[in-house]
Coordinates of C-alpha atoms in Angstrom, one line a residue:
M1 CA 0.1 0.2 0.0
R2 CA 2.8 2.6 1.1
R3 CA 4.2 1.7 -2.4
R4 CA 1.7 2.1 -3.9
R5 CA 1.3 5.6 -2.5
T6 CA 4.6 6.3 -2.9
L7 CA 4.7 5.6 -7.1
T8 CA 1.5 7.4 -7.3
T9 CA 3.1 10.8 -5.4
V10 CA 6.0 10.6 -8.0
V11 CA 3.8 10.6 -10.8
R12 CA 1.7 13.5 -9.5
R13 CA 4.9 15.3 -8.5
L14 CA 6.6 15.0 -12.4
A15 CA 3.4 16.2 -14.0
E16 CA 3.7 19.0 -11.9
G17 CA 7.1 19.5 -12.3
T18 CA 6.7 19.0 -16.2
A19 CA 3.6 21.7 -16.0
L20 CA 5.7 24.3 -14.3
V21 CA 8.4 23.9 -16.6
A22 CA 6.7 24.3 -19.5
A23 CA 5.5 27.7 -18.0
L24 CA 8.9 28.3 -16.8
S25 CA 10.2 28.1 -20.4
F26 CA 7.6 30.8 -21.7
G27 CA 9.0 33.1 -19.3
L28 CA 12.5 32.5 -19.5
F29 CA 12.0 32.6 -23.4
W30 CA 9.7 36.1 -22.7
L31 CA 12.2 37.6 -20.6
L32 CA 15.4 36.7 -22.7
A33 CA 13.4 38.0 -25.9
R34 CA 12.7 41.5 -24.1
M35 CA 16.3 41.8 -22.9
P36 CA 18.7 44.9 -24.4
G37 CA 21.0 43.4 -27.0
D38 CA 21.0 42.2 -30.4
P39 CA 21.1 38.0 -30.8
L40 CA 22.8 39.1 -34.0
D41 CA 25.7 41.2 -32.1
A42 CA 27.8 38.2 -32.1
L43 CA 27.7 37.4 -35.6
L44 CA 27.9 41.3 -36.5
A45 CA 31.6 41.5 -34.6
T46 CA 32.8 38.7 -36.7
D47 CA 31.6 40.1 -40.0
P48 CA 31.4 43.9 -39.8
G49 CA 31.0 44.5 -43.4
L50 CA 27.0 43.1 -43.4
T51 CA 24.6 46.1 -44.9
T52 CA 21.3 46.8 -43.8
T53 CA 20.1 44.3 -46.3
D54 CA 22.1 41.6 -45.0
I55 CA 21.1 42.0 -41.5
A56 CA 17.1 42.1 -42.1
Q57 CA 17.5 39.2 -44.3
L58 CA 19.1 37.0 -41.3
R59 CA 16.5 37.8 -39.1
K60 CA 13.8 37.5 -41.4
A61 CA 15.7 34.1 -42.2
Q62 CA 15.8 33.4 -38.1
G63 CA 12.3 34.6 -37.8
L64 CA 13.5 37.7 -35.0
D65 CA 11.0 39.7 -35.9
D66 CA 8.5 37.2 -35.3
P67 CA 6.3 38.2 -32.4
I68 CA 7.1 36.4 -29.1
P69 CA 4.9 33.7 -29.0
V70 CA 5.1 32.9 -32.4
R71 CA 8.7 32.0 -31.9
Y72 CA 8.6 30.3 -28.5
G73 CA 6.2 27.8 -30.7
R74 CA 8.9 26.9 -33.4
W75 CA 11.5 26.9 -30.7
L76 CA 9.0 24.6 -28.5
R77 CA 8.3 22.3 -31.3
R78 CA 12.0 21.6 -32.1
L79 CA 12.7 20.8 -28.5
V80 CA 10.0 18.3 -28.1
V81 CA 10.0 17.0 -31.5
E82 CA 13.7 17.4 -32.7
R83 CA 14.9 17.3 -29.1
D84 CA 17.2 20.2 -30.3
P85 CA 17.3 23.4 -28.1
G86 CA 18.7 25.5 -31.0
F87 CA 21.9 26.4 -32.6
S88 CA 24.7 29.0 -30.6
R89 CA 25.5 31.9 -32.6
V90 CA 28.4 32.8 -29.9
H91 CA 30.3 29.4 -30.2
K92 CA 29.0 28.1 -34.0
R93 CA 27.8 24.8 -32.4
P94 CA 24.5 23.5 -31.4
V95 CA 23.4 24.2 -28.1
L96 CA 24.0 20.4 -27.1
E97 CA 27.4 20.0 -28.1
V98 CA 28.0 23.8 -26.0
L99 CA 26.6 21.9 -22.6
Q100 CA 28.2 18.5 -23.2
G101 CA 31.6 19.0 -22.0
R102 CA 30.8 21.9 -19.9
T103 CA 28.2 20.0 -17.8
T104 CA 30.8 17.8 -17.6
S105 CA 33.2 20.3 -15.8
T106 CA 30.3 22.0 -13.1
L107 CA 29.6 18.1 -12.6
K108 CA 33.2 17.6 -11.3
L109 CA 33.4 21.1 -9.5
M110 CA 29.7 20.7 -7.5
A111 CA 30.6 16.8 -6.6
G112 CA 34.0 17.4 -5.5
A113 CA 32.6 20.9 -3.2
L114 CA 30.0 18.6 -1.6
G115 CA 32.0 15.5 -0.7
L116 CA 34.5 18.3 0.9
S117 CA 31.2 19.9 2.4
L118 CA 29.6 16.5 3.8
A119 CA 33.1 15.5 5.1
L120 CA 33.5 19.0 7.5
A121 CA 30.4 19.6 8.1
I122 CA 29.2 16.6 9.4
P123 CA 32.6 15.7 12.3
I124 CA 32.6 19.4 13.3
G125 CA 28.7 19.9 13.8
A126 CA 28.9 17.1 16.3
L127 CA 31.6 17.7 18.0
S128 CA 30.2 21.0 18.4
A129 CA 27.2 19.3 19.8
I130 CA 28.8 17.3 22.3
R131 CA 31.4 20.3 23.3
R132 CA 28.5 23.0 23.0
H133 CA 29.1 26.1 25.2
T134 CA 32.5 25.8 25.3
V135 CA 35.9 27.4 23.4
F136 CA 35.7 25.4 20.4
D137 CA 31.8 25.2 20.3
H138 CA 32.2 29.2 20.2
G139 CA 35.2 29.3 17.7
I140 CA 33.1 27.2 15.1
T141 CA 30.0 29.0 15.2
L142 CA 32.4 32.1 14.5
M143 CA 33.9 30.1 11.5
T144 CA 30.1 29.1 10.6
F145 CA 29.2 32.5 10.2
A146 CA 32.0 33.9 8.7
G147 CA 31.4 31.0 6.2
L148 CA 27.7 32.5 5.8
S149 CA 28.6 35.7 5.4
I150 CA 31.7 36.3 2.8
P151 CA 30.7 36.5 -0.4
A152 CA 32.0 33.8 -3.1
F153 CA 33.7 36.3 -5.4
W154 CA 35.9 37.7 -2.7
L155 CA 37.2 34.8 -1.0
G156 CA 38.4 33.6 -4.7
L157 CA 40.0 36.7 -5.3
V158 CA 41.4 36.0 -2.0
A159 CA 42.4 32.6 -2.7
I160 CA 44.4 32.8 -6.1
I161 CA 46.1 35.8 -4.3
T162 CA 47.5 33.9 -1.7
F163 CA 47.4 30.2 -3.3
A164 CA 48.5 31.6 -6.9
L165 CA 50.8 34.4 -6.5
W166 CA 52.0 34.6 -3.0
L167 CA 52.4 30.8 -3.0
P168 CA 52.1 29.6 -6.1
L169 CA 50.9 26.4 -5.1
F170 CA 48.1 26.2 -7.6
P171 CA 47.3 27.9 -10.9
A172 CA 45.1 31.0 -10.4
G173 CA 42.5 29.8 -13.0
G174 CA 41.2 27.6 -16.1
S175 CA 41.4 24.1 -16.9
P176 CA 44.0 21.7 -17.8
T177 CA 44.6 20.5 -20.8
P178 CA 42.7 17.7 -22.8
G179 CA 44.2 14.4 -21.6
A180 CA 46.1 15.8 -18.4
G181 CA 46.7 13.1 -15.1
L182 CA 44.4 13.1 -12.1
L183 CA 46.9 15.2 -10.2
E184 CA 46.9 18.4 -12.9
Q185 CA 43.4 17.9 -12.9
L186 CA 42.8 18.1 -8.8
R187 CA 45.3 21.1 -9.4
F188 CA 43.1 23.5 -11.1
L189 CA 40.1 22.0 -9.7
A190 CA 41.4 22.6 -6.0
L191 CA 40.7 26.3 -5.6
P192 CA 37.4 26.5 -7.0
M193 CA 36.3 23.5 -4.7
L194 CA 37.7 24.9 -2.0
V195 CA 36.0 28.3 -2.3
L196 CA 32.6 26.3 -3.2
A197 CA 32.7 23.9 -0.3
F198 CA 33.3 26.9 2.2
E199 CA 30.1 28.7 1.0
T200 CA 27.7 25.7 1.7
T201 CA 30.2 24.5 5.3
G202 CA 29.2 26.8 7.3
G203 CA 25.2 26.2 7.2
W204 CA 25.5 22.6 7.1
T205 CA 27.8 22.6 10.2
R206 CA 25.0 24.5 11.6
Y207 CA 22.0 22.6 10.5
V208 CA 24.1 19.3 11.7
R209 CA 24.8 20.9 15.5
A210 CA 21.7 21.5 15.8
S211 CA 20.1 18.3 15.2
A212 CA 22.9 16.9 17.1
T213 CA 21.8 19.1 19.9
E214 CA 17.9 18.3 19.8
A215 CA 19.3 14.2 19.2
L216 CA 21.5 13.8 22.3
G217 CA 18.9 15.6 24.7
S218 CA 15.7 12.9 23.5
D219 CA 14.0 10.5 25.6
Y220 CA 15.4 7.9 23.8
V221 CA 19.0 8.9 24.5
R222 CA 18.8 9.1 27.9
T223 CA 17.1 5.6 27.7
A224 CA 20.4 4.4 26.1
R225 CA 22.5 6.0 29.1
A226 CA 20.4 4.6 31.9
K227 CA 20.5 1.0 30.1
G228 CA 24.1 1.9 30.7
L229 CA 25.8 1.5 27.3
P230 CA 29.0 3.0 26.4
E231 CA 29.0 6.8 25.7
S232 CA 30.6 6.3 22.4
T233 CA 27.3 3.7 21.8
V234 CA 25.3 6.5 23.0
V235 CA 26.3 9.6 21.2
L236 CA 27.0 8.0 17.6
R237 CA 24.6 5.3 17.3
H238 CA 21.3 6.8 18.8
G239 CA 22.0 10.5 18.5
L240 CA 24.2 11.3 15.5
A241 CA 22.8 8.6 13.4
N242 CA 19.1 10.0 14.0
A243 CA 20.3 13.6 14.0
L244 CA 22.1 12.8 10.0
V245 CA 18.2 12.0 8.6
P246 CA 17.0 15.3 7.8
L247 CA 20.4 16.6 6.3
A248 CA 19.9 14.0 4.0
T249 CA 17.0 16.4 3.0
V250 CA 18.9 19.5 3.3
V251 CA 21.6 17.9 1.3
A252 CA 19.2 17.0 -2.0
L253 CA 17.8 20.1 -1.6
S254 CA 21.3 22.1 -1.9
G255 CA 21.7 21.1 -5.6
P256 CA 20.4 24.4 -7.1
G257 CA 22.5 26.4 -4.4
L258 CA 25.6 24.6 -5.3
F259 CA 25.4 25.5 -8.6
S260 CA 24.2 28.9 -8.3
G261 CA 27.3 29.3 -6.3
A262 CA 28.8 27.3 -9.0
V263 CA 27.8 30.5 -11.2
V264 CA 29.8 32.8 -9.5
T265 CA 32.8 30.5 -8.9
E266 CA 33.9 29.6 -12.0
T267 CA 33.0 33.1 -13.3
V268 CA 36.3 33.8 -10.9
F269 CA 38.5 30.7 -12.0
A270 CA 37.9 31.0 -15.6
W271 CA 36.3 27.0 -14.6
P272 CA 34.9 26.0 -18.1
G273 CA 31.9 24.9 -17.0
M274 CA 28.1 25.3 -17.3
G275 CA 28.1 28.5 -14.5
R276 CA 30.4 30.3 -16.4
L277 CA 29.0 29.5 -20.0
L278 CA 25.3 30.7 -18.0
Y279 CA 26.9 33.8 -17.1
D280 CA 28.2 34.2 -20.4
S281 CA 25.6 33.8 -22.8
V282 CA 23.5 36.1 -20.9
L283 CA 25.9 38.8 -21.5
G284 CA 26.6 38.0 -25.3
T285 CA 23.2 37.5 -25.9
D286 CA 23.4 33.8 -26.7
H287 CA 19.6 33.1 -26.1
A288 CA 19.7 29.7 -27.0
V289 CA 22.0 28.0 -24.4
A290 CA 20.9 30.8 -21.8
L291 CA 17.6 29.1 -22.3
T292 CA 18.9 25.8 -22.0
S293 CA 20.8 26.4 -19.3
F294 CA 17.9 27.9 -17.0
L295 CA 15.8 25.7 -18.1
T296 CA 18.0 22.4 -17.1
L297 CA 18.7 24.1 -14.0
A298 CA 14.8 24.8 -13.0
T299 CA 14.7 20.5 -14.0
L300 CA 16.9 19.6 -11.5
T301 CA 16.0 21.8 -8.7
I302 CA 12.4 20.2 -9.0
L303 CA 14.1 16.3 -9.2
F304 CA 16.4 17.6 -6.4
N305 CA 12.9 18.7 -4.4
L306 CA 11.5 14.7 -5.1
L307 CA 14.9 12.9 -4.5
A308 CA 14.7 15.3 -1.1
D309 CA 11.0 14.3 0.1
L310 CA 12.0 10.7 -1.1
A311 CA 15.1 10.2 0.7
H312 CA 13.4 11.7 4.2
S313 CA 10.5 9.1 3.8
W314 CA 13.0 6.3 3.4
L315 CA 14.7 7.1 6.0
D316 CA 11.8 7.7 8.1
P317 CA 9.1 6.4 7.5
R318 CA 6.9 8.2 9.7
A319 CA 7.3 11.0 7.2
Q320 CA 4.4 11.1 4.5
L321 CA 5.1 12.4 1.1
P322 CA 3.4 15.8 -0.1

């Protein structure tokens, strides 16, 4: 019965998400079409010899003078029927080819930052809960608030000055050459990954501390202590194990936030990922790439929300899927 109800909820949420993405796609298409700048600016920059007549013919051939609903319908039909989101006027390639390599780079950055954040937030937050109201706890609280307050672009610049100029341990930015070894790839990935992880570790540490503090003060932990169980068993098995259940929801919902941080981080470090591509495509009026990138982020946000609810329901059977 529970499995059937879960399946029904998943199907309903996916249908709602599809409708939401469709509505969002029109809103984004309209906003990009109304933005200042001409989509043909990139072409004019590479071929300044184009006359006014040539430009008018290009606009007519590409349908840029058609009403926005007509252009949106044409784009949506091509996306659904032909699975083709368009052609990048800046990169002179299909959008899917442009996104393919960039997506892999962003996933590497996000996965590394996610793993590093969890590796730091869980033990530090747990120790803060165990040693709450001590000097250690106050110091961690100060550091977490710093992580929540310092802008990513400022921290990225400080990291470049410190670890690429003063202490030339890592490259200042860019990406490794194709075919580079694992160590060389990690050298280029280290600074943007550390900056992105620092932006998320503070909030997760505070969340782990709050959940662990509540769990360690619960009745079942006091009962475990009353039974004479070792303190390590009480803390790890009965306290922290239950405190980490809500963290799964927070981590699952952090995907869009990590991507937003990646936009700034990739721009500062010139990392060739989707975040930098989105930034450049908006400034360069490359509407096909910008729209596809935004919709990819929206789709991932909806899927991450669904995965968060499923994970919470699986880890805590008392929870009901909304």
